[in-house]
Short mmCIF file of C-alpha atoms in Angstrom, two decimals:
data_model
loop_
_atom_site.label_atom_id
_atom_site.label_comp_id
_atom_site.label_asym_id
_atom_site.label_seq_id
_atom_site.Cartn_x
_atom_site.Cartn_y
_atom_site.Cartn_z
CA UNK A 1 -0.07 -0.15 0.16
CA UNK A 2 2.68 2.83 1.30
CA UNK A 3 4.72 1.74 -2.46
CA UNK A 4 1.28 2.71 -4.22
CA UNK A 5 0.94 5.93 -1.96
CA UNK A 6 4.67 6.53 -3.19
CA UNK A 7 3.66 6.26 -6.80
CA UNK A 8 0.77 8.67 -6.77
CA UNK A 9 2.99 11.25 -4.90
CA UNK A 10 5.18 11.39 -7.60
CA UNK A 11 2.42 11.48 -10.19
CA UNK A 12 0.94 14.36 -8.38
CA UNK A 13 -2.22 12.44 -7.44
CA UNK A 14 -1.92 11.59 -3.84
CA UNK A 15 -4.60 12.47 -1.52
CA UNK A 16 -2.07 12.81 1.30
CA UNK A 17 -1.58 16.54 1.18
CA UNK A 18 -5.57 17.21 1.42
CA UNK A 19 -6.19 15.07 3.75
CA UNK A 20 -3.43 16.43 5.89
CA UNK A 21 -4.96 19.70 5.60
CA UNK A 22 -8.31 18.75 6.42
CA UNK A 23 -7.26 17.18 9.86
CA UNK A 24 -4.79 20.19 10.21
CA UNK A 25 -1.62 18.21 10.54
CA UNK A 26 1.25 18.33 8.31
CA UNK A 27 1.91 15.90 5.07
CA UNK A 28 4.96 14.12 6.87
CA UNK A 29 3.02 13.77 10.23
CA UNK A 30 0.35 12.16 8.26
CA UNK A 31 2.40 9.64 6.36
CA UNK A 32 4.10 8.75 9.49
CA UNK A 33 0.77 7.80 11.06
CA UNK A 34 -0.16 5.78 7.80
CA UNK A 35 3.03 4.34 8.27
CA UNK A 36 2.48 3.24 11.94
CA UNK A 37 -0.93 1.73 11.31
CA UNK A 38 -0.07 -0.13 8.26
CA UNK A 39 2.07 -2.43 10.67
CA UNK A 40 -1.15 -4.01 11.81
CA UNK A 41 -2.06 -5.68 8.64
CA UNK A 42 1.43 -6.42 7.54
CA UNK A 43 1.40 -8.60 10.89
CA UNK A 44 -1.87 -10.18 9.70
CA UNK A 45 -0.44 -11.10 6.21
CA UNK A 46 2.75 -12.32 8.28
CA UNK A 47 0.45 -15.02 9.88
CA UNK A 48 -1.53 -15.69 7.16
CA UNK A 49 1.05 -16.35 4.77
CA UNK A 50 4.86 -15.90 5.57
CA UNK A 51 4.73 -17.76 9.01
CA UNK A 52 3.57 -20.67 7.09
CA UNK A 53 6.98 -21.02 5.69
CA UNK A 54 9.41 -22.64 8.15
CA UNK A 55 12.33 -20.58 6.79
CA UNK A 56 13.51 -18.06 9.38
CA UNK A 57 15.76 -16.54 6.31
CA UNK A 58 12.39 -15.86 4.30
CA UNK A 59 10.66 -14.42 7.35
CA UNK A 60 13.68 -11.97 7.74
CA UNK A 61 13.25 -10.97 4.03
CA UNK A 62 9.67 -10.12 4.41
CA UNK A 63 10.64 -7.80 7.44
CA UNK A 64 13.21 -6.24 5.46
CA UNK A 65 11.07 -5.27 2.33
CA UNK A 66 8.30 -3.92 4.64
CA UNK A 67 10.68 -1.89 6.71
CA UNK A 68 12.67 -0.67 3.52
CA UNK A 69 9.03 0.29 1.95
CA UNK A 70 8.04 2.12 5.04
CA UNK A 71 11.20 4.07 4.81
CA UNK A 72 11.18 4.73 1.52
CA UNK A 73 7.72 6.27 1.82
CA UNK A 74 8.65 8.33 4.56
CA UNK A 75 12.01 9.22 3.78
CA UNK A 76 12.74 8.61 -0.24
CA UNK A 77 16.46 7.73 -0.77
CA UNK A 78 17.52 9.08 2.57
CA UNK A 79 16.53 5.60 3.55
CA UNK A 80 20.08 4.55 2.99
CA UNK A 81 21.16 6.18 6.42
CA UNK A 82 19.43 3.46 7.96
CA UNK A 83 21.18 0.81 6.10
CA UNK A 84 24.92 2.02 6.60
CA UNK A 85 25.21 1.41 10.44
CA UNK A 86 23.91 -2.04 10.02
CA UNK A 87 26.30 -2.83 7.38
CA UNK A 88 28.89 -1.02 9.27
CA UNK A 89 28.24 -3.32 12.89
CA UNK A 90 28.29 -6.54 11.03
CA UNK A 91 31.65 -5.66 9.28
CA UNK A 92 33.13 -4.48 12.56
CA UNK A 93 31.89 -7.36 14.37
CA UNK A 94 33.31 -9.62 11.57
CA UNK A 95 36.97 -7.89 12.01
CA UNK A 96 37.15 -7.32 15.39
CA UNK A 97 34.45 -10.05 17.24
CA UNK A 98 31.91 -9.57 19.00
CA UNK A 99 33.87 -7.98 22.11
CA UNK A 100 34.89 -4.90 23.54
CA UNK A 101 36.47 -3.10 20.93
CA UNK A 102 33.05 -4.07 18.41
CA UNK A 103 31.08 -2.30 21.41
CA UNK A 104 32.86 0.66 21.60
CA UNK A 105 33.34 1.25 17.82
CA UNK A 106 29.44 0.51 17.26
CA UNK A 107 28.89 3.09 20.27
CA UNK A 108 30.93 5.72 18.52
CA UNK A 109 30.09 5.49 15.35
CA UNK A 110 26.45 5.50 15.63
CA UNK A 111 25.93 8.30 18.06
CA UNK A 112 28.54 10.48 15.56
CA UNK A 113 26.45 9.48 12.50
CA UNK A 114 23.04 10.50 14.65
CA UNK A 115 24.66 13.55 15.51
CA UNK A 116 25.87 14.61 12.14
CA UNK A 117 22.55 13.78 10.88
CA UNK A 118 20.78 16.00 13.59
CA UNK A 119 23.26 19.16 12.46
CA UNK A 120 22.18 18.28 8.66
CA UNK A 121 18.52 17.97 9.36
CA UNK A 122 17.30 19.54 12.21
CA UNK A 123 15.18 23.07 12.63
CA UNK A 124 13.41 24.60 14.87
CA UNK A 125 10.52 22.66 14.29
CA UNK A 126 9.41 18.98 15.02
CA UNK A 127 11.05 17.53 12.16
CA UNK A 128 9.93 14.02 10.98
CA UNK A 129 13.19 12.77 8.72
CA UNK A 130 15.27 9.95 8.47
CA UNK A 131 16.97 10.79 11.92
CA UNK A 132 13.47 9.69 13.53
CA UNK A 133 13.97 5.88 12.90
CA UNK A 134 17.71 6.40 12.81
CA UNK A 135 17.37 7.33 16.68
CA UNK A 136 15.56 3.93 17.44
CA UNK A 137 18.16 2.36 15.46
CA UNK A 138 21.16 3.65 17.01
CA UNK A 139 19.92 2.20 20.69
CA UNK A 140 18.98 -1.12 18.94
CA UNK A 141 22.65 -1.42 17.70
CA UNK A 142 24.14 -0.10 20.58
CA UNK A 143 22.46 -2.78 22.97
CA UNK A 144 22.92 -5.42 20.31
CA UNK A 145 27.17 -4.79 20.71
CA UNK A 146 26.54 -5.19 24.65
CA UNK A 147 24.75 -8.20 24.33
CA UNK A 148 27.27 -9.90 21.81
CA UNK A 149 30.08 -8.74 24.55
CA UNK A 150 27.93 -10.20 27.34
CA UNK A 151 27.61 -13.35 25.35
CA UNK A 152 31.54 -13.44 25.10
CA UNK A 153 31.72 -12.79 28.83
CA UNK A 154 29.22 -16.10 29.57
CA UNK A 155 31.47 -18.20 27.54
CA UNK A 156 34.49 -17.25 29.59
CA UNK A 157 32.79 -17.85 32.72
CA UNK A 158 32.50 -14.23 33.85
CA UNK A 159 29.51 -13.37 36.33
CA UNK A 160 26.33 -11.61 34.62
CA UNK A 161 23.46 -10.16 36.08
CA UNK A 162 20.06 -11.84 35.63
CA UNK A 163 19.00 -8.91 33.04
CA UNK A 164 22.34 -9.30 31.00
CA UNK A 165 22.00 -13.22 30.93
CA UNK A 166 18.38 -12.78 29.41
CA UNK A 167 19.93 -10.69 26.48
CA UNK A 168 23.31 -12.21 26.09
CA UNK A 169 24.10 -13.47 22.80
CA UNK A 170 26.84 -16.44 22.20
CA UNK A 171 26.43 -16.21 18.29
CA UNK A 172 26.62 -13.28 15.91
CA UNK A 173 23.50 -12.46 13.95
CA UNK A 174 23.69 -12.99 10.07
CA UNK A 175 23.33 -10.05 7.81
CA UNK A 176 20.13 -10.98 6.77
CA UNK A 177 19.21 -11.47 10.79
CA UNK A 178 20.74 -8.02 11.29
CA UNK A 179 18.78 -6.35 8.58
CA UNK A 180 15.54 -7.93 9.55
CA UNK A 181 16.19 -6.89 13.19
CA UNK A 182 17.01 -3.40 12.11
CA UNK A 183 13.72 -2.99 9.56
CA UNK A 184 11.30 -4.94 11.51
CA UNK A 185 7.92 -2.97 10.39
CA UNK A 186 6.34 -2.75 13.39
CA UNK A 187 8.93 -1.12 15.20
CA UNK A 188 11.03 0.39 12.39
CA UNK A 189 9.76 4.15 12.72
CA UNK A 190 9.34 5.09 16.30
CA UNK A 191 10.31 1.86 18.38
CA UNK A 192 9.97 0.49 20.73
CA UNK A 193 13.20 -1.15 21.08
CA UNK A 194 13.85 -4.65 22.28
CA UNK A 195 16.56 -7.16 22.23
CA UNK A 196 17.87 -9.09 19.30
CA UNK A 197 17.37 -12.22 21.79
CA UNK A 198 13.94 -11.64 21.42
CA UNK A 199 14.01 -11.08 17.89
CA UNK A 200 15.64 -14.29 17.65
CA UNK A 201 13.12 -15.99 19.62
CA UNK A 202 10.29 -15.04 17.78
CA UNK A 203 11.64 -15.67 14.03
CA UNK A 204 12.37 -19.18 15.34
CA UNK A 205 9.00 -20.02 16.85
CA UNK A 206 10.23 -20.08 20.09
CA UNK A 207 6.79 -18.08 21.46
CA UNK A 208 3.28 -19.75 21.94
CA UNK A 209 1.69 -18.26 19.13
CA UNK A 210 -0.56 -21.14 17.84
CA UNK A 211 -2.44 -21.81 21.32
CA UNK A 212 -2.59 -18.41 22.10
CA UNK A 213 -3.70 -16.77 19.14
CA UNK A 214 -6.76 -15.56 20.35
CA UNK A 215 -5.54 -14.27 23.52
CA UNK A 216 -2.86 -11.81 21.64
CA UNK A 217 -5.44 -11.00 18.89
CA UNK A 218 -7.91 -9.89 21.53
CA UNK A 219 -4.81 -7.75 23.10
CA UNK A 220 -3.65 -6.13 19.91
CA UNK A 221 -7.03 -4.75 19.50
CA UNK A 222 -7.19 -3.33 22.61
CA UNK A 223 -4.04 -1.91 22.43
CA UNK A 224 -5.09 -0.43 18.56
CA UNK A 225 -8.28 1.28 19.94
CA UNK A 226 -6.47 2.60 22.86
CA UNK A 227 -3.91 4.04 20.55
CA UNK A 228 -6.85 5.55 18.14
CA UNK A 229 -8.50 7.20 21.61
CA UNK A 230 -5.02 8.83 22.56
CA UNK A 231 -4.52 9.87 19.10
CA UNK A 232 -8.00 11.68 19.23
CA UNK A 233 -7.38 13.19 22.74
CA UNK A 234 -4.06 14.57 21.63
CA UNK A 235 -5.62 16.21 18.47
CA UNK A 236 -8.46 17.85 20.50
CA UNK A 237 -6.13 18.79 23.41
CA UNK A 238 -3.42 20.47 21.55
CA UNK A 239 -6.39 22.30 19.84
CA UNK A 240 -7.27 23.99 23.15
CA UNK A 241 -3.72 24.00 24.71
CA UNK A 242 -1.20 25.24 22.24
CA UNK A 243 2.40 26.63 22.37
CA UNK A 244 1.63 29.48 19.99
CA UNK A 245 -0.62 30.99 22.82
CA UNK A 246 1.72 30.46 25.69
CA UNK A 247 4.38 32.60 23.10
CA UNK A 248 1.97 35.39 23.06
CA UNK A 249 1.82 38.33 24.95
CA UNK A 250 -2.24 37.53 25.84
CA UNK A 251 -0.31 34.63 27.83
CA UNK A 252 1.16 37.29 30.20
CA UNK A 253 -1.99 39.02 30.83
CA UNK A 254 -3.39 35.64 32.66
CA UNK A 255 -2.74 35.16 36.28
CA UNK A 256 0.68 33.55 37.27
CA UNK A 257 -1.42 30.20 38.59
CA UNK A 258 -3.39 30.17 35.46
CA UNK A 259 0.08 30.37 33.49
CA UNK A 260 1.15 27.23 35.53
CA UNK A 261 -1.79 25.16 35.02
CA UNK A 262 -2.30 25.87 31.14
CA UNK A 263 1.43 24.80 30.85
CA UNK A 264 0.98 21.71 32.56
CA UNK A 265 -2.34 20.58 30.94
CA UNK A 266 -0.39 21.50 27.38
CA UNK A 267 2.28 19.37 28.34
CA UNK A 268 0.16 16.36 29.53
CA UNK A 269 -1.81 16.51 25.99
CA UNK A 270 1.31 17.03 24.01
CA UNK A 271 2.70 13.65 25.34
CA UNK A 272 -0.35 11.80 23.78
CA UNK A 273 1.38 12.14 20.52
CA UNK A 274 3.88 9.99 21.82
CA UNK A 275 1.42 7.80 23.78
CA UNK A 276 -0.86 7.25 20.91
CA UNK A 277 2.19 6.36 18.51
CA UNK A 278 3.47 3.90 20.87
CA UNK A 279 0.28 2.26 21.71
CA UNK A 280 -0.49 1.74 17.81
CA UNK A 281 3.11 0.09 17.24
CA UNK A 282 2.42 -2.16 20.66
CA UNK A 283 -0.77 -3.24 18.71
CA UNK A 284 1.19 -4.54 15.81
CA UNK A 285 3.93 -6.27 18.30
CA UNK A 286 1.30 -8.01 19.66
CA UNK A 287 -0.22 -8.99 16.47
CA UNK A 288 2.94 -10.20 15.42
CA UNK A 289 3.48 -12.16 18.42
CA UNK A 290 7.00 -10.83 19.15
CA UNK A 291 5.44 -8.72 22.42
CA UNK A 292 5.06 -12.52 24.16
CA UNK A 293 6.51 -12.00 27.77
CA UNK A 294 6.06 -15.24 29.84
CA UNK A 295 3.50 -16.24 32.06
CA UNK A 296 2.24 -14.86 35.56
CA UNK A 297 -0.23 -16.19 38.03
CA UNK A 298 -3.89 -14.36 38.85
CA UNK A 299 -5.34 -14.30 42.23
CA UNK A 300 -6.74 -17.77 41.37
CA UNK A 301 -3.29 -19.32 40.66
CA UNK A 302 -3.97 -19.66 37.10
CA UNK A 303 -1.28 -19.08 34.41
CA UNK A 304 -1.78 -15.80 32.36
CA UNK A 305 0.06 -15.41 29.20
CA UNK A 306 1.67 -11.90 29.13
CA UNK A 307 1.90 -9.80 25.89
CA UNK A 308 3.67 -6.67 27.47
CA UNK A 309 7.16 -7.31 25.83
CA UNK A 310 7.30 -4.34 23.77
CA UNK A 311 4.94 -2.24 25.85
CA UNK A 312 6.41 1.39 25.86
CA UNK A 313 3.79 3.09 28.22
CA UNK A 314 1.99 2.19 31.42
CA UNK A 315 -1.24 3.78 31.10
CA UNK A 316 -2.68 3.69 34.59
CA UNK A 317 0.92 4.71 36.15
CA UNK A 318 0.92 7.64 33.80
CA UNK A 319 -2.65 9.04 34.18
CA UNK A 320 -2.26 8.36 38.33
CA UNK A 321 1.12 9.93 38.84
CA UNK A 322 1.68 11.74 41.82
CA UNK A 323 5.36 12.32 41.45
CA UNK A 324 7.89 12.10 38.72
CA UNK A 325 9.33 8.80 39.31
CA UNK A 326 5.86 7.54 38.30
CA UNK A 327 6.26 8.88 34.73
CA UNK A 328 9.93 7.70 34.13
CA UNK A 329 8.73 4.22 35.56
CA UNK A 330 5.32 4.67 33.14
CA UNK A 331 6.63 6.76 30.20
CA UNK A 332 9.10 5.58 27.23
CA UNK A 333 9.58 2.00 29.27
CA UNK A 334 11.98 0.62 26.70
CA UNK A 335 14.12 3.77 26.32
CA UNK A 336 14.29 3.77 29.86
CA UNK A 337 15.31 0.05 30.30
CA UNK A 338 17.99 0.39 27.82
CA UNK A 339 19.53 3.64 29.94
CA UNK A 340 19.24 1.75 32.71
CA UNK A 341 20.85 -1.37 31.55
CA UNK A 342 23.32 -0.15 28.82
CA UNK A 343 24.54 3.11 30.31
CA UNK A 344 23.55 3.78 34.01
CA UNK A 345 24.78 0.27 35.43
CA UNK A 346 27.59 0.30 33.24
CA UNK A 347 28.71 3.49 34.83
CA UNK A 348 28.88 1.69 38.21
CA UNK A 349 32.93 2.62 38.30
CA UNK A 350 32.11 5.91 39.06
CA UNK A 351 31.16 4.99 42.28
CA UNK A 352 28.50 7.73 42.73
CA UNK A 353 24.52 7.20 42.11
CA UNK A 354 24.07 10.51 41.35
CA UNK A 355 26.79 11.06 38.71
CA UNK A 356 25.76 7.84 37.17
CA UNK A 357 22.38 9.33 36.40
CA UNK A 358 23.57 12.60 35.22
CA UNK A 359 25.76 11.01 32.74
CA UNK A 360 22.95 8.63 31.79
CA UNK A 361 20.41 12.00 31.25
CA UNK A 362 23.09 13.63 29.49
CA UNK A 363 23.52 10.77 27.16
CA UNK A 364 19.78 10.62 26.51
CA UNK A 365 19.87 14.59 26.11
CA UNK A 366 22.41 13.84 23.47
CA UNK A 367 20.62 11.23 21.74
CA UNK A 368 17.73 13.41 21.21
CA UNK A 369 19.68 15.90 19.72
CA UNK A 370 21.94 19.23 19.94
CA UNK A 371 19.62 21.70 20.69
CA UNK A 372 19.59 23.35 24.15
CA UNK A 373 15.96 22.44 25.17
CA UNK A 374 16.88 18.57 25.37
CA UNK A 375 19.59 19.38 27.94
CA UNK A 376 17.19 21.72 30.12
CA UNK A 377 14.54 19.02 30.03
CA UNK A 378 16.69 16.41 31.51
CA UNK A 379 19.10 18.61 34.01
CA UNK A 380 15.28 19.45 35.43
CA UNK A 381 14.49 15.51 35.54
CA UNK A 382 17.86 14.98 37.18
CA UNK A 383 16.82 17.97 39.87
CA UNK A 384 13.37 16.75 40.08
CA UNK A 385 14.09 13.34 40.84
CA UNK A 386 16.74 14.12 43.16
CA UNK A 387 14.72 16.35 45.37
CA UNK A 388 11.77 13.74 45.32
CA UNK A 389 13.95 10.70 46.32
CA UNK A 390 15.56 12.73 49.18
CA UNK A 391 12.50 14.79 50.43
CA UNK A 392 10.35 11.22 50.29
CA UNK A 393 12.78 9.38 52.44
CA UNK A 394 12.96 11.98 54.75
CA UNK A 395 9.59 12.57 55.28
CA UNK A 396 8.68 8.93 55.70
CA UNK A 397 10.38 9.04 58.92
CA UNK A 398 8.35 11.54 60.55
CA UNK A 399 5.38 11.10 62.60
CA UNK A 400 3.57 13.86 60.44
CA UNK A 401 3.79 11.92 57.31
CA UNK A 402 2.72 8.73 58.99
CA UNK A 403 -0.52 10.44 60.26
CA UNK A 404 -1.69 11.94 57.14
CA UNK A 405 -1.97 8.64 55.33
CA UNK A 406 -3.84 7.06 58.17
CA UNK A 407 -6.97 9.24 57.21
CA UNK A 408 -9.01 8.89 54.23
CA UNK A 409 -9.65 12.59 53.83
CA UNK A 410 -6.34 13.82 54.33
CA UNK A 411 -5.33 10.93 51.66
CA UNK A 412 -7.33 12.29 49.13
CA UNK A 413 -6.23 15.73 49.70
CA UNK A 414 -2.54 14.65 49.44
CA UNK A 415 -3.46 12.83 46.01
CA UNK A 416 -5.02 16.22 44.57
CA UNK A 417 -1.97 18.20 45.41
CA UNK A 418 0.50 15.94 44.24
CA UNK A 419 -1.42 15.39 41.21
CA UNK A 420 -1.55 19.15 40.65
CA UNK A 421 2.22 19.31 41.54
CA UNK A 422 3.08 16.95 38.84
CA UNK A 423 0.81 18.35 36.05
CA UNK A 424 2.27 21.71 36.60
CA UNK A 425 5.93 20.81 36.70
CA UNK A 426 5.62 18.41 33.92
CA UNK A 427 4.82 21.40 32.04
CA UNK A 428 7.76 23.11 33.45
CA UNK A 429 10.21 20.41 32.31
CA UNK A 430 8.60 19.88 28.68
CA UNK A 431 8.66 23.19 27.31
CA UNK A 432 12.39 23.23 26.37
CA UNK A 433 12.01 19.62 25.08
CA UNK A 434 9.13 20.69 22.56
CA UNK A 435 10.33 24.35 21.75
CA UNK A 436 14.15 23.33 21.53
CA UNK A 437 15.74 26.71 20.79
CA UNK A 438 16.52 28.93 23.78
CA UNK A 439 14.68 32.04 22.34
CA UNK A 440 11.56 30.10 22.73
CA UNK A 441 11.68 28.24 25.83
CA UNK A 442 13.20 31.08 28.01
CA UNK A 443 10.25 33.29 27.17
CA UNK A 444 7.93 30.89 28.62
CA UNK A 445 10.07 30.13 31.50
CA UNK A 446 9.97 33.90 31.73
CA UNK A 447 5.97 34.13 32.12
CA UNK A 448 6.19 31.32 34.82
CA UNK A 449 9.09 33.47 36.78
CA UNK A 450 11.70 30.37 36.39
CA UNK A 451 9.62 28.68 39.36
CA UNK A 452 11.11 25.17 38.60
CA UNK A 453 14.72 26.56 39.02
CA UNK A 454 13.42 28.41 42.30
CA UNK A 455 11.92 25.29 43.83
CA UNK A 456 14.33 22.67 42.60
CA UNK A 457 17.66 23.96 41.89
CA UNK A 458 18.26 25.12 45.77
CA UNK A 459 17.06 21.92 47.36
CA UNK A 460 20.49 20.56 48.46
CA UNK A 461 22.30 23.29 49.93
CA UNK A 462 19.27 25.44 51.13
CA UNK A 463 15.92 23.62 51.39
CA UNK A 464 17.14 20.32 52.57
CA UNK A 465 19.47 21.51 55.40
CA UNK A 466 16.33 24.14 56.43
CA UNK A 467 14.10 21.37 56.41
CA UNK A 468 15.59 18.70 58.38
CA UNK A 469 16.16 21.36 61.32
CA UNK A 470 12.55 22.23 61.13
CA UNK A 471 11.01 18.96 60.85
CA UNK A 472 13.29 17.56 63.66
CA UNK A 473 11.91 20.38 65.79
CA UNK A 474 8.30 19.75 64.61
CA UNK A 475 8.28 15.94 65.53
CA UNK A 476 9.86 16.41 68.97
CA UNK A 477 6.92 18.52 69.90
CA UNK A 478 4.28 16.58 67.84
CA UNK A 479 5.19 13.58 69.76
CA UNK A 480 4.90 15.01 73.26
CA UNK A 481 1.58 16.43 72.22
CA UNK A 482 0.22 13.03 71.24
#
């Protein structure tokens, strides 16, 4: 289908520009959405025809061809950029072996290629170019190089963590396996990322797709519907809450509190753009069957099959978040897992948890691009998580905190306050990420009087010492009254 649309576009007969105008979006955005949705029928075709062929090589060819179809439709001849790193990694693995040197070369080459791509293509707006799937590909190839290295460690008897053992590879992929992994159509454009071990198990029929067919088909439809709902919510939300208004003089005329709530609600709906894409791609992943994630027992002791192996969003945790750790736990889960397993834990030699976290966040900012807004957003995350973690640990040892959570009314009141806090300061954190350039995000930060920096930045050297002394004194008196 995408090939036909591409031909119609070349002949000037494509309906996409007109359709994009009708729904108030851009042509690249609509093409991306159609490509993501196309992943679902591609999965159906796979199960009806391709999977019946018991040759993994032909299955890999199907994934390569359908993935290249998506790449050509969205990026034209620029699709070559997504193939080059795969070939480079395959040959460095052949030349240097699946060890430390290959891992370093893969990391440096892919990050450099991605950053050069950003320099060549990035503008002040939200760009849909070949760098979009390339940033996903970068993490997949870096993770693969680490998994190959871990596999060599297993062969030599070195100790690995349980998570590393699950993804370690003792045999290198063939070129066609590697390209199938790169171009897997359900995840090629916007992720989520998954390990090559998962991909290899899927293509070699190690997942129980036959006896569980009705279960995972039902799950895939559920995610597909949720994705469409969130897509509609995003379209409605951004028409009510938009960046242009926050950059206008009229925004300054509103009250200080109004500006904070408006910004927070804008951010919440803006994130639906990512959530809808992840839900739609997850629906395709489940329909393919690659999302199989083992079993768990329900309350009755019955074994329930899990199909969340490619889940990138935990909706209930996200919508019910009362602290920023909830957002991290629920949003872009697979990228956060990559950052934890392949960056944060590998920095253990630094001997400092906060320093490892700071370097990990810097890597994530660099992975997103070179604009200042990315670095401010991840610096905000570092500040907020640091304050939340230390403040929560401190409050849990106070009598007042324990008393507050004993009563239903006070629990509800705290939930409302914490919910308002997360929504407001998610807006504060996301502004630089979305606007990217300093002249824009600084303008909105000025309208908010830099409240986030005032609250979070002085925590360690001003608020924390003051609260420590104040609460110590308060708790002594509180216990005497009791």
